mmCIF file with all atom_site columns, C-alpha atoms in Angstrom:
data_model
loop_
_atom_site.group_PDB
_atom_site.id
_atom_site.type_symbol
_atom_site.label_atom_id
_atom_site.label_alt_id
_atom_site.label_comp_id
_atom_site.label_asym_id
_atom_site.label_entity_id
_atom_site.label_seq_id
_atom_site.pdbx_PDB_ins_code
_atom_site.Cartn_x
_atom_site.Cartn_y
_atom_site.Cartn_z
_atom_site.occupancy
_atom_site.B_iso_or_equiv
_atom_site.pdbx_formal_charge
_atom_site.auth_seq_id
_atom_site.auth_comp_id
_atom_site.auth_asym_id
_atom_site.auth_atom_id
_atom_site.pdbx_PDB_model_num
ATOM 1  C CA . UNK A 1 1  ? 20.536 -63.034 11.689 1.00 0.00 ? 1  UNK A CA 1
ATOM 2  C CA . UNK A 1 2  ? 24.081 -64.945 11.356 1.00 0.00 ? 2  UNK A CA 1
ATOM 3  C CA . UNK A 1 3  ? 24.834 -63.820 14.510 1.00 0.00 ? 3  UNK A CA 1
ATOM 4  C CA . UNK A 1 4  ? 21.592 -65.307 16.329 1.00 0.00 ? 4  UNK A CA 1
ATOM 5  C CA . UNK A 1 5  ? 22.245 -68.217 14.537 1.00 0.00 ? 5  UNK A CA 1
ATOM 6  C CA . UNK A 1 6  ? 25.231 -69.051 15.589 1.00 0.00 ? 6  UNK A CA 1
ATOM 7  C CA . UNK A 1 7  ? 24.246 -68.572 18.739 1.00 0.00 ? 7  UNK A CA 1
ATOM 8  C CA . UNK A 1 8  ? 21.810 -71.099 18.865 1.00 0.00 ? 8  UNK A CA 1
ATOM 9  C CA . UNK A 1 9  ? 24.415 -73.525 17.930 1.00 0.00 ? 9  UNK A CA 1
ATOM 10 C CA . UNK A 1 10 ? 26.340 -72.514 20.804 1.00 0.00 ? 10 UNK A CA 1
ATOM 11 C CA . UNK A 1 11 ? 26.902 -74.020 24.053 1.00 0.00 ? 11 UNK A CA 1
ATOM 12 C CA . UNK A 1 12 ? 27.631 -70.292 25.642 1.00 0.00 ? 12 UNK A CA 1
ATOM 13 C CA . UNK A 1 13 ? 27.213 -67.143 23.967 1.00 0.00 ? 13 UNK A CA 1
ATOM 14 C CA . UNK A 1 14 ? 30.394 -64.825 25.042 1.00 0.00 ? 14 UNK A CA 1
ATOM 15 C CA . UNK A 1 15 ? 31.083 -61.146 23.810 1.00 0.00 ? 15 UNK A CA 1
ATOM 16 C CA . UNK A 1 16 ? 34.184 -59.464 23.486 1.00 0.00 ? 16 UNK A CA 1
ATOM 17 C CA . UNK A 1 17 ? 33.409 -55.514 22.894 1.00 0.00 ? 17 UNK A CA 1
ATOM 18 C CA . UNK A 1 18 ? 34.774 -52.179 23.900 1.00 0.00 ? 18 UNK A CA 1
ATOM 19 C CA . UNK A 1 19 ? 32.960 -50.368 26.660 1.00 0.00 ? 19 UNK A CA 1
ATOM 20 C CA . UNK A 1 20 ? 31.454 -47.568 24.615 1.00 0.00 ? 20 UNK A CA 1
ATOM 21 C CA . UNK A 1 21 ? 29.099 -50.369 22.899 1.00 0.00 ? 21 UNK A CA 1
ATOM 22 C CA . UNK A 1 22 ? 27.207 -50.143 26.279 1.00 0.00 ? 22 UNK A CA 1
ATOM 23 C CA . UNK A 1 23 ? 25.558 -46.290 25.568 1.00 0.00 ? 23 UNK A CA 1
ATOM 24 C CA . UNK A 1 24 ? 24.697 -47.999 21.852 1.00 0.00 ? 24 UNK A CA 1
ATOM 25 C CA . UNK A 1 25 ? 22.647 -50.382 20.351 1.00 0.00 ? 25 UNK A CA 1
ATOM 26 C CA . UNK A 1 26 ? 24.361 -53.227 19.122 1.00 0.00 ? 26 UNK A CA 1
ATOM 27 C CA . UNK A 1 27 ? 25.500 -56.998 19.760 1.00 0.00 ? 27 UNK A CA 1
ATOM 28 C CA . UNK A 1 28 ? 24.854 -57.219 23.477 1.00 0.00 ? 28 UNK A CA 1
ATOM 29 C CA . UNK A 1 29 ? 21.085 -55.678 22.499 1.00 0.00 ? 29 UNK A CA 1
ATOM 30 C CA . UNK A 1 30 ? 21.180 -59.031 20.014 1.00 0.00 ? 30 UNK A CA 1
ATOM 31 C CA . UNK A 1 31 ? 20.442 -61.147 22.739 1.00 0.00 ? 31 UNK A CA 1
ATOM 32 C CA . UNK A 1 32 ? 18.488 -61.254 26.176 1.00 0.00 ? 32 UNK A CA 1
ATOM 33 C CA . UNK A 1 33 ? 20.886 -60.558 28.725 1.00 0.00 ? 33 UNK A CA 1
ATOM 34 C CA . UNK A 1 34 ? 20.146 -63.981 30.602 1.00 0.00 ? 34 UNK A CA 1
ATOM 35 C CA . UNK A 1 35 ? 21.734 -65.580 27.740 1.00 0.00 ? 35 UNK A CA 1
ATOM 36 C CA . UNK A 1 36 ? 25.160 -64.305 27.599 1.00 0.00 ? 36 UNK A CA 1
ATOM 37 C CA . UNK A 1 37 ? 27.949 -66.079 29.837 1.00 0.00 ? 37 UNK A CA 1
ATOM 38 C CA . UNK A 1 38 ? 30.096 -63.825 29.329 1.00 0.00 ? 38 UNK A CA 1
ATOM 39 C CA . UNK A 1 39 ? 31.511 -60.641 28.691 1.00 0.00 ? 39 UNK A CA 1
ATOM 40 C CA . UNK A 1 40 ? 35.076 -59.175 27.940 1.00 0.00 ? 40 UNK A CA 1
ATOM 41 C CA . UNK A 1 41 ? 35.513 -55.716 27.739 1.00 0.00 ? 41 UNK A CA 1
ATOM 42 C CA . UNK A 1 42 ? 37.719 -52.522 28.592 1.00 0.00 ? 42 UNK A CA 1
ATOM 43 C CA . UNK A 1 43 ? 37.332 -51.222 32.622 1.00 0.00 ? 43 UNK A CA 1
ATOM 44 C CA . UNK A 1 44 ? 35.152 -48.309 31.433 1.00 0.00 ? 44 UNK A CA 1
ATOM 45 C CA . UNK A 1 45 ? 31.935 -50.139 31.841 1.00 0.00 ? 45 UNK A CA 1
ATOM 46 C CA . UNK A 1 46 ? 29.367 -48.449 33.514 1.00 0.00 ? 46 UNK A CA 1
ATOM 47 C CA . UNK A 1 47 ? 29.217 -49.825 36.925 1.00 0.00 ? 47 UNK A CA 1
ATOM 48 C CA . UNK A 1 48 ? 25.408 -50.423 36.635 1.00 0.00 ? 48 UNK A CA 1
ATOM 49 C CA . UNK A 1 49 ? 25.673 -52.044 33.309 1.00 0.00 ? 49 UNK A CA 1
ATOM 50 C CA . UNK A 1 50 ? 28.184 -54.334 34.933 1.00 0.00 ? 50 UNK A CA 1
ATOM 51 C CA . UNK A 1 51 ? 26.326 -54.900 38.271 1.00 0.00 ? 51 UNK A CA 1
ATOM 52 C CA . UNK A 1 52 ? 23.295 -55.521 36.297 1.00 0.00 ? 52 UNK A CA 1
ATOM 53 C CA . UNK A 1 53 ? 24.678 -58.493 33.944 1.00 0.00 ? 53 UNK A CA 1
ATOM 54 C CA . UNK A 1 54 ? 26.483 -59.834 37.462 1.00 0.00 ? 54 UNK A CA 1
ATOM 55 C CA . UNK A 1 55 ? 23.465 -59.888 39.161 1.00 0.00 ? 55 UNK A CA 1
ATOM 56 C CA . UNK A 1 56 ? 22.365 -62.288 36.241 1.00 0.00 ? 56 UNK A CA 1
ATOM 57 C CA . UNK A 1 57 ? 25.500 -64.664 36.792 1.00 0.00 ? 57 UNK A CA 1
ATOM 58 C CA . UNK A 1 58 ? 27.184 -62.777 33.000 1.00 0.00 ? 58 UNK A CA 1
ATOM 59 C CA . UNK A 1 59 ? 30.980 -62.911 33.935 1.00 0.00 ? 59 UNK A CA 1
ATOM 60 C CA . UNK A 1 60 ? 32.229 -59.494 32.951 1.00 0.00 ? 60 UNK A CA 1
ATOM 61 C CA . UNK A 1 61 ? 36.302 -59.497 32.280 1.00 0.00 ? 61 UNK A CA 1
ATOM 62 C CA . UNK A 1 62 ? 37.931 -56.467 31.838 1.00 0.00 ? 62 UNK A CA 1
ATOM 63 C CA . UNK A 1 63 ? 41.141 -55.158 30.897 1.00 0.00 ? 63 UNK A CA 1
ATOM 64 C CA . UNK A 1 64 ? 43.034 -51.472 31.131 1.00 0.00 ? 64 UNK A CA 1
ATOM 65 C CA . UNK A 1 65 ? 41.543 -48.670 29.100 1.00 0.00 ? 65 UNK A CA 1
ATOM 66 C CA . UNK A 1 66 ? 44.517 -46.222 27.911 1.00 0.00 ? 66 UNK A CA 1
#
């Protein structure tokens, strides 16, 4: 609930997570994915998953995996 609240307060909601979070419920499920401006994450994001927030103007930024 701190989360969505904070959010509301927000001008842009932007995550930073690892990949993996993708396959598993969590803070990108917190919000509708219209919402989020942005997204920073490793480069093992599921194409689709990627095209799909894209395709909703979601910037995805992605660094190297090791």
């Amino acid at each position: 609930e701190a989360i969505r609240s904070m959010a509301e307060n927000a001008n842009k909601i932007i995550i930073l997570t690892e990949s993996i979070k993708f396959s598993q419920q969590g803070v990108v499920t917190q919000f509708k994915p219209e919402e989020i401006a942005a997204i920073f994450t490793d480069d093992h994001i599921p194409e689709g998953k990627k095209q799909f927030l894209q395709n909703l103007n979601t910037k995805i930024y992605t660094v190297p995996c090791e």
